[in-house]
Short mmCIF file of C-alpha atoms in Angstrom, two decimals:
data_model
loop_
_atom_site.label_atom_id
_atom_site.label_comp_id
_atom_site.label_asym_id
_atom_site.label_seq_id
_atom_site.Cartn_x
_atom_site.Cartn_y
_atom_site.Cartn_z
CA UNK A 2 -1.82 -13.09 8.77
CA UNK A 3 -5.06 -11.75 10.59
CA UNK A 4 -5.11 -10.28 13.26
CA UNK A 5 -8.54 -9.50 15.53
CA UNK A 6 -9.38 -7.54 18.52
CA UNK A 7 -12.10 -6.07 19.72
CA UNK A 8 -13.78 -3.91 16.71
CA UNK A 9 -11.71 -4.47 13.42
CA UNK A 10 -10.44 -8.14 11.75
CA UNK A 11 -6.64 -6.36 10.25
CA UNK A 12 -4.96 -8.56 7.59
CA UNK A 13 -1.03 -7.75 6.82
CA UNK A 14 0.44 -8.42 4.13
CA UNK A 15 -2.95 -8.71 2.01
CA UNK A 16 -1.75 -7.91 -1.68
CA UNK A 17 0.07 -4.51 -3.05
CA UNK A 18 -1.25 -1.63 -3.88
CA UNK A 19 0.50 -1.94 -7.45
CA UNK A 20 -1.90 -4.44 -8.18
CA UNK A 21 -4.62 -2.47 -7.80
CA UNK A 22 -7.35 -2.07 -10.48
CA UNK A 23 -6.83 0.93 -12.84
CA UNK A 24 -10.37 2.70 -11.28
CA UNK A 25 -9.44 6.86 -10.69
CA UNK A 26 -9.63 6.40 -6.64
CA UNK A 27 -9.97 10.40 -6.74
CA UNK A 28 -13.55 10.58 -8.39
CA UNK A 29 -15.23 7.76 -6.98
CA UNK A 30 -18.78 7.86 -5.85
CA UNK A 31 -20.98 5.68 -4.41
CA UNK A 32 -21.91 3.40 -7.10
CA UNK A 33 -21.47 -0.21 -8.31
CA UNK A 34 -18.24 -1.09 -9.94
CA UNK A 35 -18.39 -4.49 -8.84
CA UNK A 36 -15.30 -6.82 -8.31
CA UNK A 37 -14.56 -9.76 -10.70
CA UNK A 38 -15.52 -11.93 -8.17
CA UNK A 39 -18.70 -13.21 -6.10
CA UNK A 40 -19.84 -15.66 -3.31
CA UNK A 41 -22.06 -17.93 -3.57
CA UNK A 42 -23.51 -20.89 -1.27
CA UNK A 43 -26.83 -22.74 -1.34
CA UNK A 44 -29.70 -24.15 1.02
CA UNK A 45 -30.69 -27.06 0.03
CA UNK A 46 -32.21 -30.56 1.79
CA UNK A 47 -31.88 -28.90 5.17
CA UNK A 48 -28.01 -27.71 4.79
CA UNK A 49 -25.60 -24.95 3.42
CA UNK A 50 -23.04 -26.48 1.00
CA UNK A 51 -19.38 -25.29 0.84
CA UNK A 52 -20.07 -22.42 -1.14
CA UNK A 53 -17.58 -21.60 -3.96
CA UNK A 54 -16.50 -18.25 -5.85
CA UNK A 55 -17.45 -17.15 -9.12
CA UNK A 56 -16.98 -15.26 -11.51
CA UNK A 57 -19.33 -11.87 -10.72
CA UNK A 58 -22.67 -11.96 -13.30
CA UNK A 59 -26.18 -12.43 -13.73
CA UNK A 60 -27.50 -15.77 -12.16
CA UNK A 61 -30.75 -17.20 -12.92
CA UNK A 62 -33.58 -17.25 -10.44
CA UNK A 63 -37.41 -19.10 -10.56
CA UNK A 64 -39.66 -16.43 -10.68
CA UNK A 65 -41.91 -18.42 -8.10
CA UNK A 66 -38.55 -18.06 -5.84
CA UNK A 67 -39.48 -17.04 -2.44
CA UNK A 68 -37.87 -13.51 -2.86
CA UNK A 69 -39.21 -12.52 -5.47
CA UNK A 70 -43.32 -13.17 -4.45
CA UNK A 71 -42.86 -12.37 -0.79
CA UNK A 72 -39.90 -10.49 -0.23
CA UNK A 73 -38.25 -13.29 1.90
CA UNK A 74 -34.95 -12.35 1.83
CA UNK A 75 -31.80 -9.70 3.82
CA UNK A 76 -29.38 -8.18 3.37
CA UNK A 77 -26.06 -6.74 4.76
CA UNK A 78 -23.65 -3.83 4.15
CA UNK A 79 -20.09 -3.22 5.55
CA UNK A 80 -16.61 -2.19 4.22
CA UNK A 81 -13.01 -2.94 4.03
CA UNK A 82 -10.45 -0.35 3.62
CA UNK A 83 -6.74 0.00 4.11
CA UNK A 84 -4.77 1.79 6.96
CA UNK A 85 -1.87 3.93 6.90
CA UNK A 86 0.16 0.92 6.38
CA UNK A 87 -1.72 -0.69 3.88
CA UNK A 88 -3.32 -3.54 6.27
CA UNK A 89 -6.75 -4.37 5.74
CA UNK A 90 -9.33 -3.74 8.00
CA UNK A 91 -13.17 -4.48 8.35
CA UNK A 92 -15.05 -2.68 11.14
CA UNK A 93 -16.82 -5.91 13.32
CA UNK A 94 -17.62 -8.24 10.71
CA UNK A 95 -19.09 -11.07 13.45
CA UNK A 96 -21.40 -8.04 14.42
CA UNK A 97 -22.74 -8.70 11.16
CA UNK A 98 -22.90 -12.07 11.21
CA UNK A 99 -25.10 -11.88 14.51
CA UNK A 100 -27.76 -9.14 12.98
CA UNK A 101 -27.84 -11.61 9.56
CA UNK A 102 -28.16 -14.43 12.27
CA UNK A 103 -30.94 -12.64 13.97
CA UNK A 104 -32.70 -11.65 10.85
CA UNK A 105 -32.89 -15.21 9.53
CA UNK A 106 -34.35 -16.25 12.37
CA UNK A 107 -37.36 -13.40 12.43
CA UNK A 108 -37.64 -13.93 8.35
CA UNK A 109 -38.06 -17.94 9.44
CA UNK A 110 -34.76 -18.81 7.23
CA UNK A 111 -31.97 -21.00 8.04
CA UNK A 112 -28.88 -18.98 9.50
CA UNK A 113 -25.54 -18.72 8.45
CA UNK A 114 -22.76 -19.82 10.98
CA UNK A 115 -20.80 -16.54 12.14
CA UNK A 116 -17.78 -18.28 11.58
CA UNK A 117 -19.10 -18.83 8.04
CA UNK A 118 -19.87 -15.76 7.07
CA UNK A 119 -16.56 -14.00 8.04
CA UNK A 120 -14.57 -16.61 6.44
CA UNK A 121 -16.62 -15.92 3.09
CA UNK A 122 -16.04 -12.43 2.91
CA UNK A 123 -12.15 -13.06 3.73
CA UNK A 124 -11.64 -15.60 1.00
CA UNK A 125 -13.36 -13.19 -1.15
CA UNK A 126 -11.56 -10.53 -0.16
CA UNK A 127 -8.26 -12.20 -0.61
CA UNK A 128 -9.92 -12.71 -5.16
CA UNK A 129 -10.25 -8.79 -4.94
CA UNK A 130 -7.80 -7.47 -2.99
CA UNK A 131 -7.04 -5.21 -6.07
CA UNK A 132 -10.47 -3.69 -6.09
CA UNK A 133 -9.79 -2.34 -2.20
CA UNK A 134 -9.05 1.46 -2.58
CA UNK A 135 -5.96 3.36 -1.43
CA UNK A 136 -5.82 4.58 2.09
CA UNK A 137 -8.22 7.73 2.44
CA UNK A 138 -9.24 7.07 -1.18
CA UNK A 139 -12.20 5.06 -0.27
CA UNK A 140 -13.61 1.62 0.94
CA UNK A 141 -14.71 -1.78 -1.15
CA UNK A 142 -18.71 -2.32 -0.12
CA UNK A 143 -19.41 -5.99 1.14
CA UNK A 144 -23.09 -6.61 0.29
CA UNK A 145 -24.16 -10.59 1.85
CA UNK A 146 -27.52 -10.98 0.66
CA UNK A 147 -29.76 -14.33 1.43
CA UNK A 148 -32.74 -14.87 0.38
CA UNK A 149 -35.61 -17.53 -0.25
CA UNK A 150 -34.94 -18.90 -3.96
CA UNK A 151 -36.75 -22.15 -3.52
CA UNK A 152 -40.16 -22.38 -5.42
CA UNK A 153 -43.49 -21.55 -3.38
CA UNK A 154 -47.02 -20.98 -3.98
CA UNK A 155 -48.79 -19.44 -0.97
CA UNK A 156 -47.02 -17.58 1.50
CA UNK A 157 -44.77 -19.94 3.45
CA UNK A 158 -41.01 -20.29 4.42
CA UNK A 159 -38.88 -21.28 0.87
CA UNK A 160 -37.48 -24.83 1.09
CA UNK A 161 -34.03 -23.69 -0.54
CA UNK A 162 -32.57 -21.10 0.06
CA UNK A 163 -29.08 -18.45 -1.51
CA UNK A 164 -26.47 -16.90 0.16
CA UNK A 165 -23.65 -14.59 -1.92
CA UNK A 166 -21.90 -11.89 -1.12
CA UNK A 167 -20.36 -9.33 -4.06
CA UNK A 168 -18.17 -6.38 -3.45
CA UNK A 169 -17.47 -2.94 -5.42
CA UNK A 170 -15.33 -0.28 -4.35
CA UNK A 171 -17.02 2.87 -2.97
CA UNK A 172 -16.35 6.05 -2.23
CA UNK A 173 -18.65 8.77 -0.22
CA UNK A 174 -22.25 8.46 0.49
CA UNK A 175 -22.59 11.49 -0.07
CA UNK A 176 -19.73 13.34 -1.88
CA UNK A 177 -20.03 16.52 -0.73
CA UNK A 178 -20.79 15.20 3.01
CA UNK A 179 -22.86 14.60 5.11
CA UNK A 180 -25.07 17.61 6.28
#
């Protein structure tokens, strides 16, 4: 079930903690120990497909994409973590979704549909559900990138374009806090 008011999306009843990944929760820093799975969804002839999840890996990339010449692409960060009694919360995910929105629209890419982009990170939340830490043990990092893969020349707007999201659970920033 999910449940959504004004700040946090809550999901009950969103996998056990015995399922949980065998990752020591008490040393972890903030560094990628990414989640089996991945998002990805595709630009192409002037609309975003479905989108399907993968398998998390390398994925190959033109290098006369759009990214990787002029830098056309954003990025994202949030996190999900459990409460007290082991719901699962995100902190204004369609906040997100708007500043993503917005972002496209300065970088002169096409933007992803709030709706879209929460529903994304849900379903893949609901393939790694195990990698979410124990309350107070830490968060699992969201990271939606998109970015201009198409092929260009020159510097112009990419024709196609990538959106994915992967995850990893995280602890502190900084470990010892923040001073």
């Amino acid at each position: 079930m999910i449940i959504l008011n004004y700040c946090n999306i809550l999901f009950k009843n969103f996998g056990r903690l015995s399922d949980m990944v065998d990752i020591d929760w008490d040393s972890l820093g903030f560094e990628i120990k990414p989640a089996k799975k991945m998002f990805i969804s595709h630009y192409r002839n002037g609309r975003w497909d479905d989108g399907k999840i993968v398998n998390y890996g390398p994925f190959e990339i033109y290098p006369s994409a759009c990214v990787l010449n002029y830098g056309q692409g954003i990025f994202e960060g949030m996190k999900a973590y459990r409460t007290k009694d082991n719901r699962v919360a995100m902190f204004r995910p369609h906040e997100n979704a708007r500043r993503l929105r917005n972002g496209c629209r300065r970088l002169c890419m096409p933007e992803i549909d709030d709706e879209f982009f929460v529903s994304s990170i849900v379903a893949l939340l609901r393939e790694n559900v195990e990698y979410i830490p124990p309350y107070g043990k830490g968060d699992l990092y969201i990271r939606p990138i998109l970015f201009g893969s198409g092929q260009v020349l020159g510097v112009q707007p990419a024709e196609e374009y990538t959106f994915m999201i992967f995850m990893s659970p995280v602890g502190p920033y900084f470990k010892s806090g923040f001073k």
